[in-house]
Amino acid sequence: ELASEVVQSVRDGDEISLVSAGSTVSVVVGTTDFAPAVAEAIKELTPTDGPTRMIEAIETARRLALDDDKRRVMLVSDFCFEGAAKLGDQPDIDLLPTTDVEDQPANAAITMLQVRRSLVDPIGYSGLVQVNNFGSEPIECRLTLKLDGSLVDVVPVALDSGDSMRHVVTDGSRQGGVLTAELDVEDALVTDNLARAVLPRRPPIPITLVSDEPSLYLESVLTAIPLVELTVATRVPKTSPTGGITVLHRIVPKTLPSGPLLVIDPQDSSTLWSLSQPVADPIVVRQEPKSPLLPHVRLTNVVLPGGRGLQIDQDHVPLLTAADGSVLMASLNAATGRTLVLSANLNDGDLPLRIAFPVLMTNAVNWFLGREGDIQPAQLTGERITVAAKASENESWSWIDHFGNQRMATAEDDAVTLGVVDHTGIIQLGPTRRVQDYLASLGGPKAASASNRNAPDQPKTPGTLSKLKATLADDDAPPSETLRQVAVNLSRAEESDLRPQLPAGQGRAVRQAGWSLHNLWFYLALLATVLILTEWWLYQRRIVA
Amino acid sequence: MNEVIGWQWLRPMWLWLLVPALPWLALYYVRSLSDFAAWQRVFSLLLRIVVVSALIMALAGLIVLVGTERQMIVVAIDRSQSIDDAAWESAMKTARDLRDAVRDAEDVEARFLLFDQTVGQPSSDVENLFRQVAHQPNTASQPDRESDQPIGTATADDDDDSVNERRTNVTEKTPQPQSGESAYAHDEPRQGTDIALAIRTAIASIPPSYVPRVVLLSDGNTTRGDPIVSAASGGVPIDTIPLPDRTEPEVQLASVSAPAQVRQGEPFYVEVTVNATSAGEGHVDVYRGDVLIGDANAKKVKLKPGSNQFRVRQTVTDQRQVTFAARARGFGDADTLLDNNESSALVTAAGRPKILLIDPDTDQTDSFRWALDEQRIDVEVRPTEGVPRSLTELQGYECLVLSNVPATAMTTRQMDIIRTYVQDLGGGLVMLGGDQSFGLGGYYRTQLEEILPVRSNFEKEREKPSLAMVLVIDKSGSMGGEKIELAKDAAKAAVELLGPRDSIGVISFDGSSYWVSELRSAGDRGYISDQISTIQASGGTNMYPAMSDAYEALNRASAKLKHCILLTDGISSPGDFEGLSSEMSASRMTISTVALGQGASEELLQDIARLGGGRYYFCDDPQSVPQVFAKETVEASKSAINELPFLPQLVRPTRVLEGIELDLAPLLLGYVVTRPKPTSEFVLASEAGDPLLVWWQYGLGRTVAFTSDAKARWAAEWLAWPDFGPFWAQVIRHAMRKSDSQGIFVELQQRDGSARIVMDAVDDDGLFVNESETVATVIGPRLKTEKIQLQQTAPGRYEATVPTAQQGAYQIDLAQTRLGNQSVRQTRGLVVGYPDELRLRPINRTTLQQIATSSGGRFEPALDSVIQTDGRTARMPLAMWPYLLMTAIAAFIADVAMRRIDLTTS
């Protein structure tokens, strides 16, 4: 309404443009003196969940009207952004606040939600959520965390005005999914009461155990490690399984398999190590304190029967050392892959019965596979979103927005750029062919719409796509197996803080630029009308002959 | 096809005028006294109704909306540096063809705009744009700021009449810049391409009453922004026309790749990629630091068109950080752009700590080096000339030890580098004593004195001999500006360094000699400093009278030590300088001389210093004059050295020296007198109570002052002391940078003129570290330091973005304070090379195709098809008021006729 008032204040001969400052700055209507076009465009403006890019919008407006003396930039905003107060000092800017600048609306917001996989627990994850209270009154509410709809945690929230709290949630899930955080609070802005983050799925870990005799202990320990899919074999493979490990128990082939290799109780030397005579007193007297293989493992003073000293020529890390200095366990980065060698007979000692052994094996699996705390960061509305993804050459990528529109993405250098996303929620991304197949499977058009450019934020055919929109907007909807999910949140403190940044007294009503609203012809025509009506009266009553 | 599709009222409230007006007409028609025939009166009424209605409709602003297919095509032409002359010729030809096609067509208008990393204003006069481009430099030179009209800026005499002819009376204008006005800054012309901005500007410049279309002429290589997103969200079809591949021969050093982090001694490869558009022969030099790897006279390498790769196997054994740089040269005509012939990479090596020892007597450093080597600290020894000249070089060491290095051997920039290294990067600095250290080295008021825990000025002891000193300063016209101001500062500092029993006089000279301040007690500092401030530069250069005046004044003085410092930047008028110098020397006066800049008579000054028993200095940089004056003053007063043997006295027990039996420490034979700063830790003292070992924390680093030395002159007995090695190892370990980077994983991503720092932090158990204060200290190529707080963005993840607008090496020190004040830190380097625009890339047809597809445009369309209509229409508002007023006038005339002529009678 305020913007419409501005349009109405435009005089004959004035020119006007309409620039919107949402997630992106765009010139909605170019410079024109036909004000109704602008008035119509104002009615069609739709709000986004993105941040206010007012400074960029002002720069754009100034580029559209270069004459400093004649330009007026009318800012219609709630002025809830940093630097708003300083804008009033600029001579070509009029501030038109949409709300009372002294209003302090209550608003609590989730200003951060991210989740990532644990470095040490194969199925573990850690989520970080931050809640801010931007209102002038304290709030008490609940924060509910769910993973793919299953309750994970409920956190009581009690925050004074201006305070914030962070909460770390730690749990386990093999499948991953969408972690949602929701505040059950009624406040001025609903969008920031819900945030989402995508927890990546952990793929299974194939382990091939090669042994010349059954080892119940070893099989049980390996099987018990989450995600491990164990295969027992008697013949040594040439390579370790993709994304997995080969475990050699008491077997040393002439040619070691390539890839990650765990060797337990080797009976012979190989190209990587040579074995000395059995250690007379195989008590562990020292273990490497900083190795990632030995956290939470205490093996000092533990006897490793059958242990033989390992002699390794290349650069290696001695992990367990006996009293006579013999190395009983060592790790190395061999040319064939990471290798870990443990010289101890599992059947003779009590090592497999100790709690340290499964921990050691779990550490080993993590070390072999080099866990990096996988994360698919939740993105922010209004920011250029780039997602790490390997795209084949000449393969185009697309994504599906919240209205079921297919949008183009740019795939380059192991990254896919989506551009700026206006609305919060989960979007899906993938090669264009897969995106089209997915849309078709949901009942959308087979080749939806690179061409729906004139209304990119609206479903092109409401009848067909409204169902699709509803499906895609529903967090409980089954995600595509072939597409990647990307969470988009508002999660921005400056956007959730609805307290106007203008000092009281700043901002003013709409006013026209000069005293005269119309051109001279208008007043002449008005005078002519009056004279003609008067002359009609004078003539008809014969006052003038 | 123009058809009316509707109408609108601009001021509909004026239609209410019809409500009184029409009844008014009707009323007086009924009550008319006219005797015309009834049909004539009725006709008159109807005409009057037409007049009044037309006027009121005009007042109400009737607008007719006409559906139109008239197009406006904005042609955006890439003028970035990646477009060579041949491609530009092609672009101009295409633009001209389009203009001609548009001229011949109906209902099509065209605008042209040029863009690189900025965008010019659209203009219909394409020839004018090309003329402007022709006047622009074709290199990456800085623009002329006084006439910086952006490329593509239309001028006021834009005279394409065809545009105005088609305008309706409801005008819609594309913005035109004012004369001499620039819409944006254009600092680095053509060194970037922003296709996204060009698309946005092109779309914004099309008024809503036209069917919009954009034609993009480009190579598709953008250095910022996302053109596909801009195209997809713009709502306007964009036809893309790729410009031809680069034909100018070009050699580009595409990249130098090396692992960011290696272990010391671990072999790795430095890979150099050179791209070439044509075959050529030349040199590809690879440098390790400043040293060329391989033979300087190596054979030329042959490049084939495309990508050429070279590998050099390297190991880092003795340095913490090494820069590998590569340069392509000597390719002659095969290389057009020379700005893209260099690239570099930083390699950080983990291993034993390493320190850099600077000592003018490198052969006397063996004991110190061996002692530290036994303590597993590597020492690199360099002479005075080896003081690092870049921060990257100094970053290769955990600690810098200056042993008897005078301040005059360093430039102010080198001292700035050392201060930054300590303050912002946590490096250590140890200064050892000697006759060129602390005050004797001229460190008074320098950056290093600021960071050291001791001061160079001190209360002169009563038993020390008094000094009379005269400063003879050239104030000729050539000394104007910075030189004379620095000389005045230096003179004032010299006054401050003297004790109350000393006296000082200041003579300035040009063609004549002037006493600025007669020889008087240095206790009268305020007056003398005020007098020095009055010196103004002017006149010629005649040094002899001034020197003679100095001699006479010193001759009258009763002080035991007499010294004169002469400073000049020119060639003096002749005089018997040799005789006077000898005479002064015979009178037990010493003379030191300072030649300022290349224009000074160096030979004469050297002779004067030699004959006068003093020292000669050459200062190429006026900034070093204060150090020379300070050094000379302290040295001349002979009060800063105490060469009586003494036993170190423990002032403050410290865990740093745990295990060192200081009680058994042998005698030291001398030290430099200094004064501890108030907040420093005063650990060891001489028997006279002067500082021997003092340290303090300065910024992120630590500095240590040891006022005696670690070699045979004063520490001859210490060299045989069993604790000599452990003592120095423990002191240096205390000073050196603490690089506990356990559990920190840093990734640097550089893009669009900024670097994104992503740091993952885990604790010893592999658990994410949350809510820890994390600060990045970023030091740019010009030593500008910026501290940036990293924000936590995910469990264990902290991020920040830092601008990297300048080319060169950036040092980024990341420090995280965890629970219990435990802190971890890691330093990473980043080299920013030449702009992306200069990268040799083939035409990016994929991007151009995607721009076209995502916007609904066409890729490589025929020019004829560009101007053809495609069924889209735009609403063209047509203001009706002129037609309505004409109608009213015509009807009014008819009405007058109807009321004046009795048509019945006739």
Short mmCIF file of C-alpha atoms in Angstrom, two decimals, chain B residues 56-228:
data_model
loop_
_atom_site.label_atom_id
_atom_site.label_comp_id
_atom_site.label_asym_id
_atom_site.label_seq_id
_atom_site.Cartn_x
_atom_site.Cartn_y
_atom_site.Cartn_z
CA ILE B 56 -13.07 15.47 -18.61
CA MET B 57 -11.71 12.22 -20.09
CA ALA B 58 -8.48 14.05 -20.88
CA LEU B 59 -8.39 15.30 -17.28
CA ALA B 60 -9.01 11.75 -16.05
CA GLY B 61 -5.98 10.56 -18.03
CA LEU B 62 -7.36 8.07 -20.47
CA ILE B 63 -4.67 5.66 -21.59
CA VAL B 64 -5.22 3.13 -24.32
CA LEU B 65 -3.14 -0.02 -24.02
CA VAL B 66 -1.94 -1.24 -27.35
CA GLY B 67 -0.54 -4.71 -27.78
CA THR B 68 2.70 -4.43 -29.69
CA GLU B 69 5.33 -6.72 -31.04
CA ARG B 70 7.94 -3.99 -31.31
CA GLN B 71 11.16 -5.32 -29.89
CA MET B 72 14.06 -3.84 -28.09
CA ILE B 73 17.21 -5.84 -28.50
CA VAL B 74 20.08 -5.09 -26.17
CA VAL B 75 23.38 -6.38 -27.49
CA ALA B 76 25.86 -7.00 -24.69
CA ILE B 77 29.40 -7.16 -26.03
CA ASP B 78 32.25 -8.69 -24.03
CA ARG B 79 35.22 -6.34 -24.00
CA SER B 80 37.28 -8.09 -21.33
CA GLN B 81 40.96 -8.80 -21.69
CA SER B 82 40.36 -12.39 -22.74
CA ILE B 83 38.92 -11.05 -25.99
CA ASP B 84 41.77 -10.60 -28.43
CA ASP B 85 41.81 -8.26 -31.40
CA ALA B 86 40.50 -10.84 -33.84
CA ALA B 87 37.58 -11.70 -31.58
CA TRP B 88 36.90 -8.01 -31.05
CA GLU B 89 36.84 -7.44 -34.79
CA SER B 90 34.33 -10.26 -35.06
CA ALA B 91 32.24 -8.75 -32.26
CA MET B 92 32.22 -5.35 -33.97
CA LYS B 93 31.22 -6.89 -37.27
CA THR B 94 28.37 -8.81 -35.66
CA ALA B 95 27.21 -5.69 -33.83
CA ARG B 96 27.27 -3.61 -37.01
CA ASP B 97 25.40 -6.30 -38.92
CA LEU B 98 22.79 -6.34 -36.20
CA ARG B 99 22.50 -2.56 -36.29
CA ASP B 100 22.03 -2.64 -40.07
CA ALA B 101 19.48 -5.41 -39.81
CA VAL B 102 17.58 -3.48 -37.16
CA ARG B 103 17.66 -0.30 -39.27
CA ASP B 104 16.01 -2.11 -42.13
CA ALA B 105 13.42 -3.79 -39.97
CA GLU B 106 10.22 -2.33 -38.61
CA ASP B 107 9.33 -2.22 -34.96
CA VAL B 108 12.76 -3.21 -33.75
CA GLU B 109 15.15 -1.06 -31.81
CA ALA B 110 18.63 -1.95 -30.67
CA ARG B 111 20.89 -0.81 -27.87
CA PHE B 112 24.48 -1.83 -27.40
CA LEU B 113 26.44 -2.07 -24.20
CA LEU B 114 29.98 -3.11 -23.47
CA PHE B 115 31.07 -5.00 -20.41
CA ASP B 116 34.05 -6.46 -18.65
CA GLN B 117 33.97 -6.71 -14.87
CA THR B 118 31.78 -3.62 -14.97
CA VAL B 119 29.08 -2.67 -17.41
CA GLY B 120 28.68 0.48 -19.45
CA GLN B 121 25.46 2.25 -20.22
CA PRO B 122 23.42 1.10 -23.22
CA SER B 123 23.63 3.25 -26.30
CA SER B 124 22.05 3.06 -29.70
CA ASP B 125 25.17 4.50 -31.32
CA VAL B 126 27.42 1.51 -31.65
CA GLU B 127 30.07 3.39 -33.58
CA ASN B 128 30.44 5.83 -30.72
CA LEU B 129 31.04 2.92 -28.36
CA PHE B 130 33.67 1.48 -30.63
CA ARG B 131 35.38 4.85 -30.86
CA GLN B 132 35.59 4.99 -27.09
CA VAL B 133 37.07 1.51 -26.96
CA ALA B 134 39.65 2.49 -29.55
CA HIS B 135 40.85 5.19 -27.16
CA GLN B 136 41.20 2.83 -24.24
CA PRO B 137 44.52 1.24 -23.38
CA ASN B 138 44.78 -2.38 -24.40
CA THR B 139 46.71 -3.36 -21.30
CA ALA B 140 45.98 -3.74 -17.65
CA SER B 141 47.22 -0.29 -16.85
CA GLN B 142 45.37 1.91 -14.42
CA PRO B 143 42.69 4.09 -15.94
CA ASP B 144 42.88 7.80 -16.30
CA ARG B 145 40.74 8.78 -13.38
CA GLU B 146 40.12 12.26 -14.62
CA SER B 147 38.35 11.08 -17.72
CA ASP B 148 37.14 7.71 -16.63
CA GLN B 149 34.04 7.37 -18.65
CA PRO B 150 33.16 3.72 -18.60
CA ILE B 151 33.37 1.73 -21.74
CA GLY B 152 30.09 1.69 -23.49
CA THR B 153 28.96 4.96 -21.95
CA ALA B 154 26.74 6.78 -24.36
CA THR B 155 27.42 10.41 -24.96
CA ALA B 156 24.97 13.26 -24.93
CA ASP B 157 24.95 13.53 -28.71
CA ASP B 158 23.37 10.17 -29.17
CA ASP B 159 21.66 11.02 -32.41
CA ASP B 160 19.81 7.98 -33.58
CA ASP B 161 16.64 9.62 -34.76
CA SER B 162 14.92 6.38 -35.52
CA VAL B 163 14.63 5.79 -31.83
CA ASN B 164 12.87 9.04 -31.10
CA GLU B 165 10.61 8.78 -34.07
CA ARG B 166 8.96 5.68 -32.73
CA ARG B 167 8.45 7.09 -29.30
CA THR B 168 4.91 7.71 -28.33
CA ASN B 169 3.95 10.67 -26.30
CA VAL B 170 4.09 8.47 -23.21
CA THR B 171 7.86 8.26 -23.19
CA GLU B 172 9.88 5.44 -21.76
CA LYS B 173 13.55 6.02 -21.67
CA THR B 174 16.55 3.91 -21.06
CA PRO B 175 18.73 5.76 -18.61
CA GLN B 176 21.43 7.81 -20.23
CA PRO B 177 24.42 8.99 -18.28
CA GLN B 178 25.05 12.63 -17.76
CA SER B 179 27.86 14.22 -19.59
CA GLY B 180 31.19 13.56 -17.91
CA GLU B 181 29.58 11.39 -15.30
CA SER B 182 30.41 7.81 -14.53
CA ALA B 183 27.90 5.38 -13.14
CA TYR B 184 30.57 3.23 -11.60
CA ALA B 185 34.24 3.14 -10.80
CA HIS B 186 36.45 1.50 -13.37
CA ASP B 187 39.69 0.90 -11.54
CA GLU B 188 41.01 -2.16 -13.31
CA PRO B 189 39.64 -2.06 -16.80
CA ARG B 190 39.06 -5.38 -18.51
CA GLN B 191 40.70 -7.48 -15.78
CA GLY B 192 37.58 -9.50 -15.22
CA THR B 193 34.32 -10.53 -16.83
CA ASP B 194 30.95 -10.34 -15.16
CA ILE B 195 28.45 -11.78 -17.62
CA ALA B 196 25.78 -12.00 -14.93
CA LEU B 197 25.97 -8.26 -14.30
CA ALA B 198 25.87 -7.58 -18.03
CA ILE B 199 22.72 -9.68 -18.36
CA ARG B 200 21.04 -7.95 -15.43
CA THR B 201 21.93 -4.50 -16.75
CA ALA B 202 20.77 -5.34 -20.25
CA ILE B 203 17.43 -6.61 -19.01
CA ALA B 204 16.92 -3.64 -16.69
CA SER B 205 17.54 -1.18 -19.50
CA ILE B 206 14.60 -2.39 -21.59
CA PRO B 207 11.43 -0.39 -20.93
CA PRO B 208 8.31 -2.46 -20.22
CA SER B 209 6.59 -1.31 -23.40
CA TYR B 210 8.96 -3.28 -25.58
CA VAL B 211 9.23 -6.99 -26.23
CA PRO B 212 12.61 -7.63 -24.69
CA ARG B 213 15.48 -9.65 -26.10
CA VAL B 214 19.16 -9.73 -25.19
CA VAL B 215 21.98 -10.78 -27.47
CA LEU B 216 25.19 -11.74 -25.75
CA LEU B 217 28.48 -11.63 -27.66
CA SER B 218 31.09 -13.24 -25.45
CA ASP B 219 33.65 -15.99 -25.02
CA GLY B 220 31.53 -17.34 -22.16
CA ASN B 221 34.34 -17.15 -19.64
CA THR B 222 33.21 -15.26 -16.59
CA THR B 223 35.31 -14.44 -13.56
CA ARG B 224 32.53 -13.57 -11.18
CA GLY B 225 28.82 -14.04 -10.71
CA ASP B 226 26.65 -16.79 -12.09
CA PRO B 227 25.41 -15.91 -15.57
CA ILE B 228 23.16 -18.94 -15.89
#
